[in-house]
PDB file of C-alpha atoms in Angstrom:
ATOM      1  CA  MET A 725       5.075  -1.136 -16.633  1.00 36.00           C
ATOM      2  CA  PRO A 726       7.103  -2.615 -13.866  1.00 34.00           C
ATOM      3  CA  HIS A 727       5.407  -2.858 -10.518  1.00 35.00           C
ATOM      4  CA  ASP A 728       7.049  -3.239  -7.135  1.00 37.00           C
ATOM      5  CA  GLY A 729      10.292  -3.972  -8.726  1.00 34.00           C
ATOM      6  CA  HIS A 730      13.829  -3.071  -7.637  1.00 33.00           C
ATOM      7  CA  ASP A 731      17.077  -3.443  -9.522  1.00 32.00           C
ATOM      8  CA  HIS A 732      19.950  -4.642  -7.432  1.00 32.00           C
ATOM      9  CA  ASP A 733      23.540  -4.452  -8.866  1.00 34.00           C
ATOM     10  CA  HIS A 734      25.865  -6.205  -6.515  1.00 33.00           C
ATOM     11  CA  GLY A 735      28.878  -6.219  -8.824  1.00 34.00           C
ATOM     12  CA  HIS A 736      28.776  -9.901  -9.600  1.00 33.00           C
ATOM     13  CA  ASP A 737      31.080 -11.315 -12.297  1.00 33.00           C
ATOM     14  CA  HIS A 738      28.792 -13.684 -14.331  1.00 32.00           C
ATOM     15  CA  ALA A 739      31.356 -15.188 -16.649  1.00 34.00           C
ATOM     16  CA  HIS A 740      32.126 -17.945 -14.137  1.00 32.00           C
ATOM     17  CA  GLY A 741      28.710 -19.405 -14.575  1.00 36.00           C
ATOM     18  CA  HIS A 742      25.652 -19.616 -12.371  1.00 34.00           C
ATOM     19  CA  ASN A 743      26.352 -22.072  -9.751  1.00 38.00           C
ATOM     20  CA  HIS A 744      24.585 -20.422  -6.747  1.00 35.00           C
ATOM     21  CA  PRO A 745      23.044 -23.218  -4.585  1.00 40.00           C
ATOM     22  CA  HIS A 746      20.014 -22.050  -2.592  1.00 41.00           C
ATOM     23  CA  ASP A 747      16.886 -23.610  -1.197  1.00 43.00           C
ATOM     24  CA  PRO A 748      14.233 -23.635  -3.867  1.00 45.00           C
ATOM     25  CA  ILE A 749      11.305 -21.105  -3.410  1.00 43.00           C
ATOM     26  CA  GLU A 750       8.302 -23.088  -2.701  1.00 50.00           C
ATOM     27  CA  VAL A 751       5.040 -22.302  -4.290  1.00 45.00           C
ATOM     28  CA  ALA A 752       1.825 -23.039  -2.276  1.00 49.00           C
ATOM     29  CA  GLU A 753      -0.500 -25.512  -3.595  1.00 52.00           C
ATOM     30  CA  GLY A 754      -3.265 -23.948  -5.587  1.00 51.00           C
ATOM     31  CA  ALA A 755      -1.207 -20.738  -6.200  1.00 50.00           C
ATOM     32  CA  GLY A 756      -2.481 -18.629  -9.147  1.00 54.00           C
ATOM     33  CA  GLU A 757      -0.830 -17.984 -12.481  1.00 58.00           C
ATOM     34  CA  TYR A 758       0.760 -14.574 -11.188  1.00 53.00           C
ATOM     35  CA  GLU A 759       2.089 -15.952  -8.006  1.00 58.00           C
ATOM     36  CA  ILE A 760       3.741 -18.837  -9.943  1.00 68.00           C
ATOM     37  CA  MET A 761       5.205 -16.235 -12.266  1.00 63.00           C
ATOM     38  CA  VAL A 762       6.430 -14.282  -9.395  1.00 59.00           C
ATOM     39  CA  HIS A 763       8.252 -17.297  -7.803  1.00 62.00           C
ATOM     40  CA  ALA A 764       9.819 -18.311 -11.259  1.00 73.00           C
ATOM     41  CA  ILE A 765      11.279 -14.621 -11.589  1.00 69.00           C
ATOM     42  CA  LYS A 766      12.655 -14.880  -8.103  1.00 56.00           C
ATOM     43  CA  GLU A 767      14.332 -18.262  -8.859  1.00 69.00           C
ATOM     44  CA  LEU A 768      15.791 -16.815 -12.121  1.00 70.00           C
ATOM     45  CA  LEU A 769      17.223 -13.717 -10.335  1.00 62.00           C
ATOM     46  CA  ILE A 770      18.716 -15.897  -7.653  1.00 65.00           C
ATOM     47  CA  GLU A 771      20.179 -18.201 -10.274  1.00 73.00           C
ATOM     48  CA  LYS A 772      21.668 -15.285 -12.208  1.00 70.00           C
ATOM     49  CA  GLY A 773      23.216 -13.928  -9.038  1.00 68.00           C
ATOM     50  CA  VAL A 774      21.322 -10.812  -9.259  1.00 57.00           C
ATOM     51  CA  ILE A 775      19.741 -11.324  -5.772  1.00 63.00           C
ATOM     52  CA  THR A 776      20.102 -13.938  -3.165  1.00 64.00           C
ATOM     53  CA  GLY A 777      17.792 -15.983  -1.008  1.00 59.00           C
ATOM     54  CA  ASP A 778      18.981 -14.019   1.901  1.00 63.00           C
ATOM     55  CA  ASP A 779      17.838 -10.771   0.350  1.00 54.00           C
ATOM     56  CA  ILE A 780      14.552 -12.112  -0.142  1.00 53.00           C
ATOM     57  CA  ARG A 781      14.434 -13.468   3.309  1.00 59.00           C
ATOM     58  CA  LYS A 782      15.385 -10.054   4.828  1.00 51.00           C
ATOM     59  CA  THR A 783      12.858  -8.326   2.693  1.00 49.00           C
ATOM     60  CA  LEU A 784      10.072 -10.498   3.752  1.00 50.00           C
ATOM     61  CA  GLU A 785      11.146 -10.136   7.410  1.00 47.00           C
ATOM     62  CA  PHE A 786      10.957  -6.306   6.959  1.00 46.00           C
ATOM     63  CA  MET A 787       7.427  -6.587   5.498  1.00 50.00           C
ATOM     64  CA  ASP A 788       6.400  -8.768   8.275  1.00 53.00           C
ATOM     65  CA  THR A 789       6.887  -5.637  10.620  1.00 55.00           C
ATOM     66  CA  ARG A 790       4.611  -3.463   8.402  1.00 60.00           C
ATOM     67  CA  THR A 791       1.097  -3.332   9.543  1.00 82.00           C
ATOM     68  CA  PRO A 792      -1.750  -0.865   8.974  1.00 95.00           C
ATOM     69  CA  ALA A 793      -1.083   0.380  12.619  1.00 93.00           C
ATOM     70  CA  LEU A 794       1.800   2.404  11.193  1.00 94.00           C
ATOM     71  CA  GLY A 795      -0.622   4.222   8.859  1.00 96.00           C
ATOM     72  CA  ALA A 796      -3.032   4.783  11.600  1.00 97.00           C
ATOM     73  CA  GLN A 797      -0.284   6.378  13.642  1.00 97.00           C
ATOM     74  CA  VAL A 798       0.353   8.726  10.473  1.00 98.00           C
ATOM     75  CA  VAL A 799      -3.248   9.695  10.259  1.00 98.00           C
ATOM     76  CA  ALA A 800      -3.750  10.300  14.133  1.00 98.00           C
ATOM     77  CA  ARG A 801      -0.587  12.511  14.031  1.00 98.00           C
ATOM     78  CA  ALA A 802      -2.128  14.421  11.049  1.00 98.00           C
ATOM     79  CA  TRP A 803      -5.389  14.870  13.005  1.00 98.00           C
ATOM     80  CA  THR A 804      -3.628  16.271  16.005  1.00 98.00           C
ATOM     81  CA  ASP A 805      -0.704  18.141  14.444  1.00 98.00           C
ATOM     82  CA  PRO A 806      -1.808  20.672  11.843  1.00 98.00           C
ATOM     83  CA  GLU A 807       1.725  21.477  10.769  1.00 98.00           C
ATOM     84  CA  PHE A 808       2.495  17.704  10.085  1.00 98.00           C
ATOM     85  CA  ARG A 809      -0.785  17.502   8.257  1.00 98.00           C
ATOM     86  CA  LYS A 810       0.260  20.355   5.893  1.00 98.00           C
ATOM     87  CA  ARG A 811       3.716  18.456   5.283  1.00 98.00           C
ATOM     88  CA  LEU A 812       1.975  15.098   4.852  1.00 98.00           C
ATOM     89  CA  LEU A 813      -0.366  16.613   2.158  1.00 98.00           C
ATOM     90  CA  ALA A 814       2.520  18.457   0.504  1.00 98.00           C
ATOM     91  CA  ASP A 815       5.050  15.651   0.504  1.00 98.00           C
ATOM     92  CA  GLY A 816       3.789  12.320   1.890  1.00 98.00           C
ATOM     93  CA  THR A 817       7.137  10.706   1.312  1.00 97.00           C
ATOM     94  CA  ALA A 818       9.197  13.037   3.429  1.00 98.00           C
ATOM     95  CA  ALA A 819       6.337  13.334   6.020  1.00 98.00           C
ATOM     96  CA  VAL A 820       6.320   9.597   6.773  1.00 97.00           C
ATOM     97  CA  GLY A 821      10.011   9.504   6.591  1.00 96.00           C
ATOM     98  CA  GLU A 822       9.895  11.707   9.801  1.00 97.00           C
ATOM     99  CA  MET A 823       8.194   8.907  11.543  1.00 96.00           C
ATOM    100  CA  GLY A 824      10.730   6.338  10.341  1.00 93.00           C
ATOM    101  CA  ILE A 825       8.616   4.905   7.652  1.00 94.00           C
ATOM    102  CA  PRO A 826      10.683   4.514   4.425  1.00 91.00           C
ATOM    103  CA  MET A 827       8.943   4.512   1.054  1.00 91.00           C
ATOM    104  CA  GLY A 828      11.898   3.220  -0.998  1.00 87.00           C
ATOM    105  CA  ASP A 829      11.590   4.014  -4.794  1.00 87.00           C
ATOM    106  CA  ALA A 830       7.918   4.859  -4.623  1.00 94.00           C
ATOM    107  CA  GLU A 831       6.586   8.240  -3.958  1.00 97.00           C
ATOM    108  CA  LEU A 832       3.770   8.507  -1.441  1.00 98.00           C
ATOM    109  CA  ILE A 833       0.811  10.930  -2.288  1.00 98.00           C
ATOM    110  CA  VAL A 834      -1.566  11.503   0.431  1.00 98.00           C
ATOM    111  CA  VAL A 835      -5.208  12.554  -0.554  1.00 98.00           C
ATOM    112  CA  GLU A 836      -7.504  14.057   2.144  1.00 98.00           C
ATOM    113  CA  ASN A 837     -11.302  13.392   2.370  1.00 98.00           C
ATOM    114  CA  SER A 838     -13.352  16.252   3.184  1.00 98.00           C
ATOM    115  CA  LYS A 839     -17.319  17.128   3.364  1.00 97.00           C
ATOM    116  CA  ASP A 840     -16.984  17.620  -0.440  1.00 98.00           C
ATOM    117  CA  VAL A 841     -14.733  14.808  -1.574  1.00 98.00           C
ATOM    118  CA  HIS A 842     -14.165  11.219  -0.985  1.00 98.00           C
ATOM    119  CA  ASN A 843     -11.023   9.466  -2.105  1.00 98.00           C
ATOM    120  CA  VAL A 844     -10.510   5.724  -2.863  1.00 98.00           C
ATOM    121  CA  VAL A 845      -7.343   3.837  -3.961  1.00 98.00           C
ATOM    122  CA  VAL A 846      -6.892   1.077  -6.429  1.00 98.00           C
ATOM    123  CA  CYS A 847      -4.272  -0.372  -8.694  1.00 96.00           C
ATOM    124  CA  THR A 848      -5.900  -1.155 -11.871  1.00 95.00           C
ATOM    125  CA  LEU A 849      -2.993  -3.111 -13.342  1.00 91.00           C
ATOM    126  CA  CYS A 850      -1.847  -5.292 -10.541  1.00 87.00           C
ATOM    127  CA  SER A 851      -1.483  -4.502  -6.656  1.00 87.00           C
ATOM    128  CA  CYS A 852       0.700  -1.558  -6.208  1.00 93.00           C
ATOM    129  CA  TYR A 853       0.041  -0.570  -2.591  1.00 94.00           C
ATOM    130  CA  PRO A 854       1.765   1.438   0.350  1.00 93.00           C
ATOM    131  CA  ARG A 855       3.128  -1.744   1.905  1.00 91.00           C
ATOM    132  CA  THR A 856       5.654   0.093   4.060  1.00 91.00           C
ATOM    133  CA  VAL A 857       2.866   1.995   5.492  1.00 95.00           C
ATOM    134  CA  LEU A 858       0.012  -0.429   5.451  1.00 95.00           C
ATOM    135  CA  GLY A 859       1.512  -4.002   5.218  1.00 91.00           C
ATOM    136  CA  LEU A 860       0.548  -6.311   2.552  1.00 89.00           C
ATOM    137  CA  PRO A 861      -2.651  -5.615   0.590  1.00 92.00           C
ATOM    138  CA  PRO A 862      -5.902  -7.497   1.251  1.00 93.00           C
ATOM    139  CA  ASP A 863      -7.131 -10.211  -1.188  1.00 92.00           C
ATOM    140  CA  TRP A 864      -9.914  -8.188  -2.310  1.00 96.00           C
ATOM    141  CA  TYR A 865      -7.677  -5.184  -3.221  1.00 96.00           C
ATOM    142  CA  LYS A 866      -5.836  -7.447  -5.682  1.00 93.00           C
ATOM    143  CA  SER A 867      -9.104  -8.989  -7.181  1.00 94.00           C
ATOM    144  CA  ARG A 868      -9.909  -8.369 -10.748  1.00 94.00           C
ATOM    145  CA  SER A 869     -13.339  -7.354  -9.692  1.00 96.00           C
ATOM    146  CA  TYR A 870     -12.296  -4.647  -7.437  1.00 97.00           C
ATOM    147  CA  ARG A 871      -9.596  -3.214  -9.719  1.00 96.00           C
ATOM    148  CA  SER A 872     -12.091  -2.893 -12.662  1.00 96.00           C
ATOM    149  CA  ARG A 873     -15.308  -1.978 -10.785  1.00 97.00           C
ATOM    150  CA  VAL A 874     -13.915   0.698  -8.496  1.00 98.00           C
ATOM    151  CA  VAL A 875     -13.156   2.687 -11.492  1.00 97.00           C
ATOM    152  CA  ALA A 876     -16.366   2.259 -13.333  1.00 97.00           C
ATOM    153  CA  GLU A 877     -18.665   2.162 -10.440  1.00 98.00           C
ATOM    154  CA  PRO A 878     -17.046   3.504  -7.258  1.00 98.00           C
ATOM    155  CA  ARG A 879     -20.347   4.274  -5.323  1.00 98.00           C
ATOM    156  CA  ALA A 880     -21.560   0.875  -5.846  1.00 97.00           C
ATOM    157  CA  VAL A 881     -18.476  -0.922  -4.725  1.00 98.00           C
ATOM    158  CA  LEU A 882     -18.187   1.484  -1.727  1.00 98.00           C
ATOM    159  CA  ARG A 883     -21.836   0.533  -0.795  1.00 98.00           C
ATOM    160  CA  GLU A 884     -20.740  -3.184  -0.883  1.00 98.00           C
ATOM    161  CA  PHE A 885     -18.273  -2.193   1.894  1.00 97.00           C
ATOM    162  CA  GLY A 886     -21.090  -0.558   3.896  1.00 97.00           C
ATOM    163  CA  THR A 887     -19.926   3.072   2.897  1.00 98.00           C
ATOM    164  CA  GLU A 888     -22.734   5.252   1.514  1.00 97.00           C
ATOM    165  CA  VAL A 889     -21.208   8.453  -0.048  1.00 97.00           C
ATOM    166  CA  PRO A 890     -23.987  11.303  -0.726  1.00 96.00           C
ATOM    167  CA  ASP A 891     -24.540  12.249  -4.094  1.00 96.00           C
ATOM    168  CA  SER A 892     -23.406  15.688  -3.209  1.00 97.00           C
ATOM    169  CA  VAL A 893     -19.964  14.393  -2.511  1.00 98.00           C
ATOM    170  CA  THR A 894     -17.533  13.895  -5.330  1.00 98.00           C
ATOM    171  CA  VAL A 895     -15.844  10.372  -5.543  1.00 98.00           C
ATOM    172  CA  ARG A 896     -12.398  10.436  -6.826  1.00 98.00           C
ATOM    173  CA  THR A 897     -10.523   7.231  -7.594  1.00 98.00           C
ATOM    174  CA  HIS A 898      -6.655   7.195  -7.510  1.00 98.00           C
ATOM    175  CA  ASP A 899      -4.727   4.623  -9.610  1.00 97.00           C
ATOM    176  CA  SER A 900      -1.583   3.565  -7.929  1.00 96.00           C
ATOM    177  CA  ASN A 901       1.456   2.447 -10.004  1.00 93.00           C
ATOM    178  CA  ALA A 902       5.033   1.348  -9.720  1.00 89.00           C
ATOM    179  CA  ASP A 903       6.277   5.032  -8.960  1.00 94.00           C
ATOM    180  CA  MET A 904       3.388   6.286  -6.817  1.00 96.00           C
ATOM    181  CA  ARG A 905       1.443   4.955  -3.979  1.00 96.00           C
ATOM    182  CA  TYR A 906      -1.716   6.616  -2.612  1.00 98.00           C
ATOM    183  CA  LEU A 907      -2.951   6.841   1.142  1.00 98.00           C
ATOM    184  CA  VAL A 908      -6.310   8.282   2.017  1.00 98.00           C
ATOM    185  CA  LEU A 909      -6.357  10.858   5.116  1.00 98.00           C
ATOM    186  CA  PRO A 910      -9.848  10.341   6.255  1.00 98.00           C
ATOM    187  CA  GLU A 911     -12.012  13.051   7.836  1.00 98.00           C
ATOM    188  CA  ARG A 912     -11.664  12.951  11.718  1.00 98.00           C
ATOM    189  CA  PRO A 913     -15.001  11.912  13.015  1.00 97.00           C
ATOM    190  CA  ALA A 914     -17.154  14.186  15.080  1.00 96.00           C
ATOM    191  CA  GLY A 915     -17.137  13.496  18.834  1.00 96.00           C
ATOM    192  CA  THR A 916     -13.283  12.793  19.085  1.00 98.00           C
ATOM    193  CA  GLU A 917     -12.292  16.222  20.279  1.00 95.00           C
ATOM    194  CA  GLY A 918      -9.772  15.791  23.050  1.00 96.00           C
ATOM    195  CA  TRP A 919      -8.883  12.152  22.198  1.00 97.00           C
ATOM    196  CA  SER A 920      -5.248  11.193  22.435  1.00 97.00           C
ATOM    197  CA  ALA A 921      -3.275  10.204  19.297  1.00 96.00           C
ATOM    198  CA  ASP A 922      -3.263   6.589  20.394  1.00 97.00           C
ATOM    199  CA  LYS A 923      -6.966   6.550  20.974  1.00 97.00           C
ATOM    200  CA  LEU A 924      -7.581   8.163  17.753  1.00 98.00           C
ATOM    201  CA  ALA A 925      -5.300   5.632  15.894  1.00 97.00           C
ATOM    202  CA  ALA A 926      -7.203   2.805  17.300  1.00 97.00           C
ATOM    203  CA  ILE A 927     -10.347   3.721  15.119  1.00 98.00           C
ATOM    204  CA  VAL A 928      -8.286   4.064  11.902  1.00 98.00           C
ATOM    205  CA  THR A 929      -8.530   0.862   9.849  1.00 97.00           C
ATOM    206  CA  ARG A 930      -6.544  -0.247   6.797  1.00 97.00           C
ATOM    207  CA  ASP A 931      -9.857   0.174   4.765  1.00 98.00           C
ATOM    208  CA  CYS A 932     -10.238   3.676   5.955  1.00 98.00           C
ATOM    209  CA  MET A 933      -6.807   4.466   4.460  1.00 98.00           C
ATOM    210  CA  VAL A 934      -7.671   2.808   1.280  1.00 98.00           C
ATOM    211  CA  GLY A 935     -11.000   4.701   1.287  1.00 98.00           C
ATOM    212  CA  VAL A 936     -13.671   2.074   1.384  1.00 98.00           C
ATOM    213  CA  ALA A 937     -14.500   2.641   4.948  1.00 98.00           C
ATOM    214  CA  LEU A 938     -14.842   5.615   7.157  1.00 98.00           C
ATOM    215  CA  PRO A 939     -13.469   5.784  10.815  1.00 98.00           C
ATOM    216  CA  LYS A 940     -16.086   5.807  13.482  1.00 95.00           C
ATOM    217  CA  ALA A 941     -15.986   7.371  16.954  1.00 94.00           C
ATOM    218  CA  GLY A 942     -18.023   4.818  18.585  1.00 80.00           C
TER     219      GLY A 942
END
């Protein structure tokens, strides 16, 4: 199954050969097997004229503008705007689009925590993640340990993040893939009544929106 892939057809005629000079993509020293593979695929796509080094540069520059602060703004709006919250839970892709956040080819599904249910997000195959909403995934999210254990023993993994979920609360693990990304809408903490959206957004962390942490009022 492809992950985070995009097909680009720029109408190139490849019969003339593949002489597309470009600066080689450098691989960091100590890069892992998958990182080396990704770089090799990029080089091959550039060599065949499917994409250009400039395409990659623009994509990386765009991703540099993506941070968890965007997701925090989405959560804060959902906490303060009941109608937006309904739209967000019904169609996450369209709702974040209202805030100028594109999802590209992936569908965003927003799952809501409550007093009865706690949600946590993973990608068991690789590292599919709502990058346009949260930025790049943390290393622990991509680790084999997290990807395997959060499915088999989610409460134990949550405890390691300092999040204790009572036995009376159902823990649901959501597996992201190339077509779907998940975002957790945390419960709004008690004691935040009357707070502005900006003040609420400041207590919403990336880990809260992955589901391994809870927002705290103080």
